[in-house]
Amino acid sequence: MMTKLSILVLGVTAITNSALAANAPANFEETFSYSLGNYWCENHLSVADMDGDGRTDIVLMATALAQTNGPPWSYLSRAILLRAAGDGSFTDSVITNYPGRYGYGAFAAELNNDGSPDLILREQTATHVLLNDGHGTFREVWTGSPGYYNLTTLDVNRDGFLDIVSGTQTGSGGLIELFTNSAAGTRFTRAWQSRYYGSGSDSIQTVLSVNLDNDGLPDIAAREIYGGRMVTLLGTAAGNSFVERQETFLGERTFALAAGRVNSDALDDLAATVGWGVVRVFVNRGDGSMSNYWESPNLGQAAFGLALADFDQDGFDDVFVGTFTDGLLRIYRNHPGVGFDPWWESRLPGNGYTGTSADVNSDGRLDLIVGEKNRLRVLLNQTGSPRLAPLVMTEAGALLSWTALPGKTYRAQFKTSLGDSAWTDVDGDVTATTNSASKLDASAASLSPRFYRVITVFRN
C-alpha cells in the first residue's frame, strides 16, 4: 500500500534575475486578498519593509463614511499596515485613526536616515509625519498643513535629508509646495510654492520625483485633474525652488500620472490617463519637455490605476492601467520605437480603485497591487514561471507536471517542513520540448510529508 503524503504545491522562483523569455505569455496570479470592511482605498499606498524583517510590507490610508445621511458627509480615516508573512500572506494592524477626516495617502520615506522607512500620512486637514522605531511601530513627530492631495519626497537642498513636495487644492487653483526637512524628520518648513494652476477647485493631485534633464538636480512632474494639465518643473542649483519647464493641456480631466523609462535613455518619460478612456504616453525630449508618443485605444472608463514598469524584464517600461467601473486590468507591452501592444488582461470582481506596481515578494519581478472599493488584492508576476498541475501519486512515486516553455530547463525541489530554509533537489533537471513538462520523484514513497516547487534554471 502506498503511504499517503501531505503535499503542498508552492510558488516558483527563478534562480537568477536573467531576462524572461521573449515569447513568455504574461501570467499574474492573485495570492492575497484583504477586505477593508466598510473602509475603502482609492488613493496612494506605499510598499516597503516597514518592520525590518526583510519582507516587503504594504501601508495605506483607508476611509469610511461616519455619517451616511449627508450631505454634509462625515468621514473616518485610518492608516493600515499589512505586514508580510513568510507564506506570502499579510497580517493587518491599524497604525493610527483620524476621526472625522478623509484619508488621501500613505507615503513611506526614510526621513531621519536611521535605516528604517518612516511614514507621511495625509488626511483632509493636515500632513502627519510618523517616525519608525525600526520594527514597524510609529511615533507622530510633526503635523502641518495642507492635508491633500498627494506628495513625493526628494532631497531638494541636497543636505542629505528627504524633503516633501506636495500638491493641493486651495480654492484658488492647484498649488505645488516645497517643505524642507529642517530637523531630521521632526520639522518641515515651507520654502517655496508654485504659481496657481487653474482656479477654484482645480487641484494638483499627483506630484512625482523624476529625472528630466540629467543635470543631477531633482526634478518633478505633476498632474492637475480638473483642467487636465500635466506640468514638468526643473530643480534649481540653489536647492530651494523649481522652475516650470512645460505645461501641457490634455483636453479632459486627467485621472492619473506615472513616470518611467520608455526608451533607452536615462531620462524619465510620462504616462497619463486622460478623460474617460485614453492612456497617453509622452517621451522626454531631453530637456524636461514632453512630446506625444503613444495613445491607447479608448477604454471607455476613467482609470485611477496607472504605472510605467518593466513587467517582462526586457529593460523597457510597459504600461499598466486599471479602469474604474468595469474593473479591468490591462498591461500594454513596450515595443521600443514603435509603441505598446496588448499583453495581459484580467478583471476585478468589483470597481477598480487604486492600482500600482512593486516587487512584493522580492523575486526581482514587478507585481501588481490593485484595489476594489473595499478590498485590496496582490497579484504576483509569474511570467515565464512554471505552473504546477495537481500532483499525481503513482506506485513509482509522486508525479509533478507543470506548464513550460520549449527549450527551458526546470528543476523540481521539495522540503519536509515549511519552516525549512533549504530545498532539496529532485535528481535530474528537465528540459521542456513542448508547453508542458513533468518529473517523477521516486523518493516520495516515505513517511515524511513533502512540499514541492518547480523553478526555472537560467543558464548564462
PDB file of C-alpha atoms in Angstrom, residues 102-294:
ATOM      1  CA  TYR A 102     -10.968  61.843   4.730  1.00  0.00           C
ATOM      2  CA  GLY A 103      -7.717  59.969   4.035  1.00  0.00           C
ATOM      3  CA  TYR A 104      -5.671  60.792   0.946  1.00  0.00           C
ATOM      4  CA  GLY A 105      -2.438  58.824   1.033  1.00  0.00           C
ATOM      5  CA  ALA A 106       0.348  57.000   2.853  1.00  0.00           C
ATOM      6  CA  PHE A 107       3.962  57.574   1.786  1.00  0.00           C
ATOM      7  CA  ALA A 108       6.977  55.615   3.003  1.00  0.00           C
ATOM      8  CA  ALA A 109      10.295  57.505   3.090  1.00  0.00           C
ATOM      9  CA  GLU A 110      13.408  57.449   5.242  1.00  0.00           C
ATOM     10  CA  LEU A 111      13.244  60.902   6.790  1.00  0.00           C
ATOM     11  CA  ASN A 112      15.837  60.719   9.603  1.00  0.00           C
ATOM     12  CA  ASN A 113      18.451  58.433   7.970  1.00  0.00           C
ATOM     13  CA  ASP A 114      18.284  55.726  10.627  1.00  0.00           C
ATOM     14  CA  GLY A 115      17.872  52.923   8.098  1.00  0.00           C
ATOM     15  CA  SER A 116      14.098  52.447   8.534  1.00  0.00           C
ATOM     16  CA  PRO A 117      11.328  53.868   6.330  1.00  0.00           C
ATOM     17  CA  ASP A 118       9.135  56.417   8.067  1.00  0.00           C
ATOM     18  CA  LEU A 119       5.613  57.488   7.138  1.00  0.00           C
ATOM     19  CA  ILE A 120       3.928  60.605   5.830  1.00  0.00           C
ATOM     20  CA  LEU A 121       0.139  60.414   6.119  1.00  0.00           C
ATOM     21  CA  ARG A 122      -2.279  62.851   4.537  1.00  0.00           C
ATOM     22  CA  GLU A 123      -5.873  63.475   5.522  1.00  0.00           C
ATOM     23  CA  GLN A 124      -8.127  66.343   4.551  1.00  0.00           C
ATOM     24  CA  THR A 125      -6.875  68.813   7.160  1.00  0.00           C
ATOM     25  CA  ALA A 126      -3.207  68.000   7.711  1.00  0.00           C
ATOM     26  CA  THR A 127       0.002  66.195   6.846  1.00  0.00           C
ATOM     27  CA  HIS A 128       1.361  63.893   9.570  1.00  0.00           C
ATOM     28  CA  VAL A 129       4.954  62.666   9.869  1.00  0.00           C
ATOM     29  CA  LEU A 130       5.499  59.453  11.866  1.00  0.00           C
ATOM     30  CA  LEU A 131       8.974  58.112  12.604  1.00  0.00           C
ATOM     31  CA  ASN A 132       9.594  54.354  12.600  1.00  0.00           C
ATOM     32  CA  ASP A 133      11.399  52.641  15.511  1.00  0.00           C
ATOM     33  CA  GLY A 134      12.766  50.092  13.038  1.00  0.00           C
ATOM     34  CA  HIS A 135      10.223  47.411  13.954  1.00  0.00           C
ATOM     35  CA  GLY A 136       7.075  48.887  12.432  1.00  0.00           C
ATOM     36  CA  THR A 137       5.974  50.948  15.430  1.00  0.00           C
ATOM     37  CA  PHE A 138       5.409  54.620  14.663  1.00  0.00           C
ATOM     38  CA  ARG A 139       5.509  57.863  16.643  1.00  0.00           C
ATOM     39  CA  GLU A 140       3.982  61.063  15.261  1.00  0.00           C
ATOM     40  CA  VAL A 141       6.526  63.889  15.444  1.00  0.00           C
ATOM     41  CA  TRP A 142       5.138  66.627  13.186  1.00  0.00           C
ATOM     42  CA  THR A 143       1.802  67.835  11.886  1.00  0.00           C
ATOM     43  CA  GLY A 144       1.274  70.637   9.391  1.00  0.00           C
ATOM     44  CA  SER A 145      -0.917  71.820   6.539  1.00  0.00           C
ATOM     45  CA  PRO A 146      -2.058  71.216   3.879  1.00  0.00           C
ATOM     46  CA  GLY A 147      -3.688  67.807   4.023  1.00  0.00           C
ATOM     47  CA  TYR A 148      -4.416  66.926   0.422  1.00  0.00           C
ATOM     48  CA  TYR A 149      -3.646  65.671  -2.165  1.00  0.00           C
ATOM     49  CA  ASN A 150      -0.556  63.556  -2.816  1.00  0.00           C
ATOM     50  CA  LEU A 151       3.171  64.187  -2.446  1.00  0.00           C
ATOM     51  CA  THR A 152       6.662  62.950  -3.197  1.00  0.00           C
ATOM     52  CA  THR A 153       9.941  63.033  -1.293  1.00  0.00           C
ATOM     53  CA  LEU A 154      13.338  64.102  -2.637  1.00  0.00           C
ATOM     54  CA  ASP A 155      16.427  65.850  -1.312  1.00  0.00           C
ATOM     55  CA  VAL A 156      15.859  69.233  -2.925  1.00  0.00           C
ATOM     56  CA  ASN A 157      18.511  71.187  -0.996  1.00  0.00           C
ATOM     57  CA  ARG A 158      20.995  68.273  -1.038  1.00  0.00           C
ATOM     58  CA  ASP A 159      21.596  68.282   2.711  1.00  0.00           C
ATOM     59  CA  GLY A 160      21.236  64.507   2.988  1.00  0.00           C
ATOM     60  CA  PHE A 161      17.632  64.527   4.242  1.00  0.00           C
ATOM     61  CA  LEU A 162      14.495  63.990   2.165  1.00  0.00           C
ATOM     62  CA  ASP A 163      12.175  66.961   1.747  1.00  0.00           C
ATOM     63  CA  ILE A 164       8.459  66.959   0.862  1.00  0.00           C
ATOM     64  CA  VAL A 165       6.944  68.327  -2.353  1.00  0.00           C
ATOM     65  CA  SER A 166       3.160  68.234  -2.260  1.00  0.00           C
ATOM     66  CA  GLY A 167       0.154  69.052  -4.386  1.00  0.00           C
ATOM     67  CA  THR A 168      -3.037  70.560  -3.080  1.00  0.00           C
ATOM     68  CA  GLN A 169      -6.365  72.260  -3.752  1.00  0.00           C
ATOM     69  CA  THR A 170      -6.613  75.807  -2.436  1.00  0.00           C
ATOM     70  CA  GLY A 171      -9.949  77.169  -3.642  1.00  0.00           C
ATOM     71  CA  SER A 172      -7.957  79.413  -5.969  1.00  0.00           C
ATOM     72  CA  GLY A 173      -6.468  76.653  -8.109  1.00  0.00           C
ATOM     73  CA  GLY A 174      -3.941  73.862  -7.778  1.00  0.00           C
ATOM     74  CA  LEU A 175      -0.660  74.511  -5.980  1.00  0.00           C
ATOM     75  CA  ILE A 176       2.708  72.749  -5.611  1.00  0.00           C
ATOM     76  CA  GLU A 177       4.628  73.387  -2.386  1.00  0.00           C
ATOM     77  CA  LEU A 178       8.102  72.504  -1.101  1.00  0.00           C
ATOM     78  CA  PHE A 179       8.614  71.720   2.592  1.00  0.00           C
ATOM     79  CA  THR A 180      12.242  71.284   3.635  1.00  0.00           C
ATOM     80  CA  ASN A 181      13.244  68.720   6.235  1.00  0.00           C
ATOM     81  CA  SER A 182      14.629  71.002   8.917  1.00  0.00           C
ATOM     82  CA  ALA A 183      15.370  68.648  11.809  1.00  0.00           C
ATOM     83  CA  ALA A 184      15.912  65.027  10.763  1.00  0.00           C
ATOM     84  CA  GLY A 185      12.231  64.388  10.091  1.00  0.00           C
ATOM     85  CA  THR A 186      10.794  66.234  13.103  1.00  0.00           C
ATOM     86  CA  ARG A 187      10.106  69.608  11.473  1.00  0.00           C
ATOM     87  CA  PHE A 188       9.230  70.705   7.945  1.00  0.00           C
ATOM     88  CA  THR A 189       9.289  74.312   6.762  1.00  0.00           C
ATOM     89  CA  ARG A 190       7.536  75.739   3.715  1.00  0.00           C
ATOM     90  CA  ALA A 191      10.291  77.016   1.411  1.00  0.00           C
ATOM     91  CA  TRP A 192       8.630  77.547  -1.971  1.00  0.00           C
ATOM     92  CA  GLN A 193       5.350  77.392  -3.803  1.00  0.00           C
ATOM     93  CA  SER A 194       4.433  77.323  -7.476  1.00  0.00           C
ATOM     94  CA  ARG A 195       2.016  79.589  -9.248  1.00  0.00           C
ATOM     95  CA  TYR A 196      -1.642  78.573  -9.142  1.00  0.00           C
ATOM     96  CA  TYR A 197      -2.738  76.150 -11.830  1.00  0.00           C
ATOM     97  CA  GLY A 198      -6.263  76.991 -12.929  1.00  0.00           C
ATOM     98  CA  SER A 199      -8.716  78.437 -10.433  1.00  0.00           C
ATOM     99  CA  GLY A 200     -11.423  77.451  -7.968  1.00  0.00           C
ATOM    100  CA  SER A 201     -11.470  73.703  -7.340  1.00  0.00           C
ATOM    101  CA  ASP A 202      -8.662  72.878  -9.792  1.00  0.00           C
ATOM    102  CA  SER A 203      -6.256  70.610  -7.912  1.00  0.00           C
ATOM    103  CA  ILE A 204      -2.727  69.262  -8.157  1.00  0.00           C
ATOM    104  CA  GLN A 205      -3.442  65.655  -7.263  1.00  0.00           C
ATOM    105  CA  THR A 206      -0.134  63.961  -8.144  1.00  0.00           C
ATOM    106  CA  VAL A 207       3.498  65.030  -7.754  1.00  0.00           C
ATOM    107  CA  LEU A 208       6.311  62.699  -8.878  1.00  0.00           C
ATOM    108  CA  SER A 209      10.068  62.823  -8.333  1.00  0.00           C
ATOM    109  CA  VAL A 210      11.723  62.453 -11.747  1.00  0.00           C
ATOM    110  CA  ASN A 211      14.937  62.979 -13.693  1.00  0.00           C
ATOM    111  CA  LEU A 212      14.015  65.317 -16.526  1.00  0.00           C
ATOM    112  CA  ASP A 213      17.322  66.672 -17.835  1.00  0.00           C
ATOM    113  CA  ASN A 214      20.156  64.601 -16.344  1.00  0.00           C
ATOM    114  CA  ASP A 215      21.787  67.577 -14.595  1.00  0.00           C
ATOM    115  CA  GLY A 216      21.917  65.866 -11.193  1.00  0.00           C
ATOM    116  CA  LEU A 217      19.284  68.168  -9.697  1.00  0.00           C
ATOM    117  CA  PRO A 218      15.950  66.735  -8.511  1.00  0.00           C
ATOM    118  CA  ASP A 219      13.024  67.499 -10.820  1.00  0.00           C
ATOM    119  CA  ILE A 220       9.270  66.983 -10.519  1.00  0.00           C
ATOM    120  CA  ALA A 221       6.249  66.237 -12.689  1.00  0.00           C
ATOM    121  CA  ALA A 222       2.678  66.971 -11.623  1.00  0.00           C
ATOM    122  CA  ARG A 223      -0.924  66.367 -12.622  1.00  0.00           C
ATOM    123  CA  GLU A 224      -3.823  68.801 -12.263  1.00  0.00           C
ATOM    124  CA  ILE A 225      -7.047  66.825 -12.541  1.00  0.00           C
ATOM    125  CA  TYR A 226      -9.974  69.096 -13.440  1.00  0.00           C
ATOM    126  CA  GLY A 227      -8.344  71.346 -16.029  1.00  0.00           C
ATOM    127  CA  GLY A 228      -6.423  68.416 -17.485  1.00  0.00           C
ATOM    128  CA  ARG A 229      -2.895  69.756 -17.035  1.00  0.00           C
ATOM    129  CA  MET A 230       0.457  67.949 -16.988  1.00  0.00           C
ATOM    130  CA  VAL A 231       3.364  70.033 -15.702  1.00  0.00           C
ATOM    131  CA  THR A 232       7.127  69.461 -15.603  1.00  0.00           C
ATOM    132  CA  LEU A 233       9.409  71.529 -13.353  1.00  0.00           C
ATOM    133  CA  LEU A 234      13.212  71.544 -13.148  1.00  0.00           C
ATOM    134  CA  GLY A 235      15.243  71.710  -9.959  1.00  0.00           C
ATOM    135  CA  THR A 236      17.500  74.708  -9.386  1.00  0.00           C
ATOM    136  CA  ALA A 237      21.113  74.899  -8.253  1.00  0.00           C
ATOM    137  CA  ALA A 238      20.018  76.940  -5.253  1.00  0.00           C
ATOM    138  CA  GLY A 239      18.130  73.894  -3.976  1.00  0.00           C
ATOM    139  CA  ASN A 240      15.171  75.897  -2.721  1.00  0.00           C
ATOM    140  CA  SER A 241      12.775  76.062  -5.683  1.00  0.00           C
ATOM    141  CA  PHE A 242      11.709  74.692  -9.053  1.00  0.00           C
ATOM    142  CA  VAL A 243      11.372  76.322 -12.461  1.00  0.00           C
ATOM    143  CA  GLU A 244       8.450  75.381 -14.665  1.00  0.00           C
ATOM    144  CA  ARG A 245       9.588  73.737 -17.894  1.00  0.00           C
ATOM    145  CA  GLN A 246       6.329  72.839 -19.619  1.00  0.00           C
ATOM    146  CA  GLU A 247       2.586  72.944 -19.026  1.00  0.00           C
ATOM    147  CA  THR A 248       0.622  70.612 -21.288  1.00  0.00           C
ATOM    148  CA  PHE A 249      -3.158  70.837 -21.585  1.00  0.00           C
ATOM    149  CA  LEU A 250      -4.525  67.359 -22.166  1.00  0.00           C
ATOM    150  CA  GLY A 251      -8.081  68.409 -23.042  1.00  0.00           C
ATOM    151  CA  GLU A 252     -10.058  66.457 -20.438  1.00  0.00           C
ATOM    152  CA  ARG A 253      -9.828  65.523 -16.768  1.00  0.00           C
ATOM    153  CA  THR A 254      -6.552  63.771 -16.024  1.00  0.00           C
ATOM    154  CA  PHE A 255      -7.116  60.928 -13.550  1.00  0.00           C
ATOM    155  CA  ALA A 256      -3.595  59.509 -13.108  1.00  0.00           C
ATOM    156  CA  LEU A 257       0.067  60.225 -13.862  1.00  0.00           C
ATOM    157  CA  ALA A 258       3.060  57.857 -13.864  1.00  0.00           C
ATOM    158  CA  ALA A 259       6.763  58.157 -14.652  1.00  0.00           C
ATOM    159  CA  GLY A 260       9.204  55.623 -16.073  1.00  0.00           C
ATOM    160  CA  ARG A 261      11.686  54.806 -18.830  1.00  0.00           C
ATOM    161  CA  VAL A 262      10.006  54.154 -22.155  1.00  0.00           C
ATOM    162  CA  ASN A 263      13.172  54.213 -24.267  1.00  0.00           C
ATOM    163  CA  SER A 264      16.864  53.545 -23.737  1.00  0.00           C
ATOM    164  CA  ASP A 265      17.946  56.943 -22.416  1.00  0.00           C
ATOM    165  CA  ALA A 266      18.408  57.770 -18.725  1.00  0.00           C
ATOM    166  CA  LEU A 267      15.569  60.309 -18.555  1.00  0.00           C
ATOM    167  CA  ASP A 268      12.067  59.847 -17.209  1.00  0.00           C
ATOM    168  CA  ASP A 269       9.096  59.752 -19.556  1.00  0.00           C
ATOM    169  CA  LEU A 270       5.456  60.184 -18.501  1.00  0.00           C
ATOM    170  CA  ALA A 271       2.093  58.482 -18.934  1.00  0.00           C
ATOM    171  CA  ALA A 272      -1.337  59.897 -18.084  1.00  0.00           C
ATOM    172  CA  THR A 273      -4.908  58.629 -18.150  1.00  0.00           C
ATOM    173  CA  VAL A 274      -6.989  61.299 -19.824  1.00  0.00           C
ATOM    174  CA  GLY A 275     -10.754  61.621 -19.811  1.00  0.00           C
ATOM    175  CA  TRP A 276     -12.937  58.558 -19.909  1.00  0.00           C
ATOM    176  CA  GLY A 277     -10.697  56.076 -21.569  1.00  0.00           C
ATOM    177  CA  VAL A 278      -7.306  57.011 -23.050  1.00  0.00           C
ATOM    178  CA  VAL A 279      -3.783  56.353 -21.792  1.00  0.00           C
ATOM    179  CA  ARG A 280      -1.294  58.790 -23.308  1.00  0.00           C
ATOM    180  CA  VAL A 281       2.467  58.218 -23.182  1.00  0.00           C
ATOM    181  CA  PHE A 282       4.894  61.134 -23.561  1.00  0.00           C
ATOM    182  CA  VAL A 283       8.602  60.891 -24.317  1.00  0.00           C
ATOM    183  CA  ASN A 284      11.111  63.288 -22.774  1.00  0.00           C
ATOM    184  CA  ARG A 285      12.836  65.399 -25.421  1.00  0.00           C
ATOM    185  CA  GLY A 286      15.932  65.588 -23.203  1.00  0.00           C
ATOM    186  CA  ASP A 287      15.226  68.904 -21.526  1.00  0.00           C
ATOM    187  CA  GLY A 288      12.123  68.115 -19.499  1.00  0.00           C
ATOM    188  CA  SER A 289       9.656  68.972 -22.252  1.00  0.00           C
ATOM    189  CA  MET A 290       7.444  66.131 -23.456  1.00  0.00           C
ATOM    190  CA  SER A 291       6.325  65.016 -26.900  1.00  0.00           C
ATOM    191  CA  ASN A 292       3.399  62.756 -27.786  1.00  0.00           C
ATOM    192  CA  TYR A 293       4.450  59.149 -28.310  1.00  0.00           C
ATOM    193  CA  TRP A 294       1.518  56.719 -27.990  1.00  0.00           C
TER     194      TRP A 294
END
